[in-house]
Short mmCIF file of C-alpha atoms in Angstrom, two decimals:
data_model
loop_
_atom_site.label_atom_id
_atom_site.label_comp_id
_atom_site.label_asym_id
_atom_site.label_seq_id
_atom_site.Cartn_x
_atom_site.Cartn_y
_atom_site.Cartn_z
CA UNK A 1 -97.36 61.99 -9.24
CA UNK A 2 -100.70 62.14 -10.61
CA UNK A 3 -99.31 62.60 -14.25
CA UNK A 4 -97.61 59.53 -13.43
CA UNK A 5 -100.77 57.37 -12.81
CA UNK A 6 -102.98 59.28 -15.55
CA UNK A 7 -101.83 59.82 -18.78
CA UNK A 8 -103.94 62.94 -19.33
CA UNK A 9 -101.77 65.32 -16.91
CA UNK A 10 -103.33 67.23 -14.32
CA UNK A 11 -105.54 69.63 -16.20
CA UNK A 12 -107.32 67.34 -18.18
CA UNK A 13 -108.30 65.43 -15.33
CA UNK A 14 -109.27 68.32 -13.47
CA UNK A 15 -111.68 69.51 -16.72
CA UNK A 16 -113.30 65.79 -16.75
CA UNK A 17 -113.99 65.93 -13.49
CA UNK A 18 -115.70 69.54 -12.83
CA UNK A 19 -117.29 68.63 -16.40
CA UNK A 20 -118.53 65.50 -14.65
CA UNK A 21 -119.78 67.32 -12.03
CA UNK A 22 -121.35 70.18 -13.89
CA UNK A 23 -123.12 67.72 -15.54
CA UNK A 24 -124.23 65.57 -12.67
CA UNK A 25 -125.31 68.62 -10.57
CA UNK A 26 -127.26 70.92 -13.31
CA UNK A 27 -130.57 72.03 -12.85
CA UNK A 28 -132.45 70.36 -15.03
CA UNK A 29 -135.73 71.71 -12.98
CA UNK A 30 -137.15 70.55 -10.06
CA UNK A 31 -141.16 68.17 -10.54
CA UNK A 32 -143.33 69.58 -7.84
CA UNK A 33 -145.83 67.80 -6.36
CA UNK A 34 -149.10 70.15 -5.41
CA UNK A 35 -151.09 69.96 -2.16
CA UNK A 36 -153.91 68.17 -2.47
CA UNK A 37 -157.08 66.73 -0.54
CA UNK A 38 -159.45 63.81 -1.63
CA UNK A 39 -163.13 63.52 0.29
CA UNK A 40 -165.59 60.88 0.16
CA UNK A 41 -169.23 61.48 -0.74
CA UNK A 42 -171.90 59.37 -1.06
CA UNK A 43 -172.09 59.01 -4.56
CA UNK A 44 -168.64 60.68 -5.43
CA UNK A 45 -164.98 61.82 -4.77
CA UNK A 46 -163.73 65.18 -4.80
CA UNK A 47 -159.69 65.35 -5.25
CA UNK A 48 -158.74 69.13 -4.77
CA UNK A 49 -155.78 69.89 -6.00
CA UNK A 50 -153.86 73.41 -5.28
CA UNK A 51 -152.20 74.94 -9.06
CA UNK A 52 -152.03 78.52 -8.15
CA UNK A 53 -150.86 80.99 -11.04
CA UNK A 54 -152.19 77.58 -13.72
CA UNK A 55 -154.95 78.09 -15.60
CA UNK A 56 -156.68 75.40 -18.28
CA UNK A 57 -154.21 75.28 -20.47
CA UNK A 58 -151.24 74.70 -18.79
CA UNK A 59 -152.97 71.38 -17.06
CA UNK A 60 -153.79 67.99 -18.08
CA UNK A 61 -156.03 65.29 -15.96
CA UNK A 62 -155.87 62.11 -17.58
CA UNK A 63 -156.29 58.52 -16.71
CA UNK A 64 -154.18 56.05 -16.88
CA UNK A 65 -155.07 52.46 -15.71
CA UNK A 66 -156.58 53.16 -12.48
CA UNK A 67 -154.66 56.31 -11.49
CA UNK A 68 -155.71 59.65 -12.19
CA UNK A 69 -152.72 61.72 -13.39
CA UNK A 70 -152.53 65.86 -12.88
CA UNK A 71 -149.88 67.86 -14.83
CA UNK A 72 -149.07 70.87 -15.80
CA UNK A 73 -145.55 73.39 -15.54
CA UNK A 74 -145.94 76.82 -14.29
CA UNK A 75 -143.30 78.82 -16.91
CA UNK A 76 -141.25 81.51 -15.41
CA UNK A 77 -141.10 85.05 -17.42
CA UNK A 78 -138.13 86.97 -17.79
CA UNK A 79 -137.49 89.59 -16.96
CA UNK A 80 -135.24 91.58 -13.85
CA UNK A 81 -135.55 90.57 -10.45
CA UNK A 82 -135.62 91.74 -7.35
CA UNK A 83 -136.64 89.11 -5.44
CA UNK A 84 -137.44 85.89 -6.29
CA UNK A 85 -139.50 83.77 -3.84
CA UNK A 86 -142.07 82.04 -6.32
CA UNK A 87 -141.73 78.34 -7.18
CA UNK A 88 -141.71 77.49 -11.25
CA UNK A 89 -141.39 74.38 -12.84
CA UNK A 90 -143.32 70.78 -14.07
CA UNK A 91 -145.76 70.15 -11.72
CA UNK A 92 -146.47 66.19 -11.45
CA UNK A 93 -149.18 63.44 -9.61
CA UNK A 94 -150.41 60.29 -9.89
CA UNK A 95 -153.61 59.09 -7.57
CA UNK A 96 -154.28 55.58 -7.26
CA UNK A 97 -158.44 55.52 -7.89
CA UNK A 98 -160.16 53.83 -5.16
CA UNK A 99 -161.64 50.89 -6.46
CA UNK A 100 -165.38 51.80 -6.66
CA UNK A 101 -164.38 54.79 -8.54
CA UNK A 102 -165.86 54.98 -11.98
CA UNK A 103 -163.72 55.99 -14.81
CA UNK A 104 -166.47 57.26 -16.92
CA UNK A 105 -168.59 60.60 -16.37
CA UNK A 106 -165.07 62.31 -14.27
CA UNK A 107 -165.57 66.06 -14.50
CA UNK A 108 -162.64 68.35 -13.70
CA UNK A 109 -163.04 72.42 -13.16
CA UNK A 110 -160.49 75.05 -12.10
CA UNK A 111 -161.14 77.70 -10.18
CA UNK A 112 -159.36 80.63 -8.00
CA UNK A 113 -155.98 78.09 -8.10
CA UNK A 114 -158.06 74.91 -7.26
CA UNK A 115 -158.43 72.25 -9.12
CA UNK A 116 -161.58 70.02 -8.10
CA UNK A 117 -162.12 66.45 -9.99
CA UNK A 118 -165.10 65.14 -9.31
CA UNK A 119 -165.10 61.04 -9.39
CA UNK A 120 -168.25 59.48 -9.27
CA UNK A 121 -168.61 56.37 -7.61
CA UNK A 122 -170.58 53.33 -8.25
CA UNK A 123 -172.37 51.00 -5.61
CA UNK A 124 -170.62 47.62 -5.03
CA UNK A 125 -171.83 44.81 -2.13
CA UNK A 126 -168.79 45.33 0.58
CA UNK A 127 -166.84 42.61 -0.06
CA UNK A 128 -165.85 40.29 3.53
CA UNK A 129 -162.55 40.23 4.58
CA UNK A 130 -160.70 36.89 3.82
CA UNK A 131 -158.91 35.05 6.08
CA UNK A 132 -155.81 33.54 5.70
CA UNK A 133 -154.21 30.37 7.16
CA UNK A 134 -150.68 30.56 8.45
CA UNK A 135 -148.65 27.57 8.17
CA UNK A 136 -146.24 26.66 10.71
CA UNK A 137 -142.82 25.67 9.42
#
């Protein structure tokens, strides 16, 4: 019946699909997102960010706008397995700078799998909250 309704006969259909779903379902590797911690200082932020097994070169910090992008891949060697527990791939985040975070003079180091950027801050008046009307309809 089903050569009936498609033209391409039963095999042909079959291929197209499990191509379709070969295609659909392929590992095209997985973006982690690392743990991560920001604190407030009194004159800066610290974002720590954990990148075990990364080292300088396989990282970027960069701004763009006001977020603060980290990213890097951890690349998997081969060679035979016996058991294969550790995570590889792109690693990928964006943080949305608070907004007395200065964009010039942020340092970033890397050390023992942690990476710590250091965002200095810069002294604004705190601004009063602003109320807003409601209407009634």
């Amino acid at each position: 019946m089903l050569e009936k309704l498609w033209p391409f006969g039963r095999s042909r259909v079959r291929k197209a699909v499990e191509e379709a779903l070969e295609k659909a379902f392929q590992d095209v590797g997985e973006v982690l997102e690392p743990l991560s911690e920001l604190s407030e200082h009194e004159d800066h932020y610290l974002l720590r960010v954990e990148v075990p097994g990364l080292g300088p070169e396989n990282l970027e910090v960069r701004l763009e706008g006001d977020q603060l992008v980290i990213e890097g891949e951890k690349r998997e060697e081969k060679r035979t397995k016996h058991l294969a527990e550790i995570v590889y791939g792109r690693i990928y985040r964006a943080y949305l700078l608070p907004k007395d975070a200065k964009k010039e003079g942020i340092e970033a180091r890397l050390a023992k799998g942690v990476l710590e950027v250091r965002i200095p801050r810069e002294k604004r008046p705190e601004e009063p909250p602003v109320r807003i009307p409601i209407q009634e309809s």
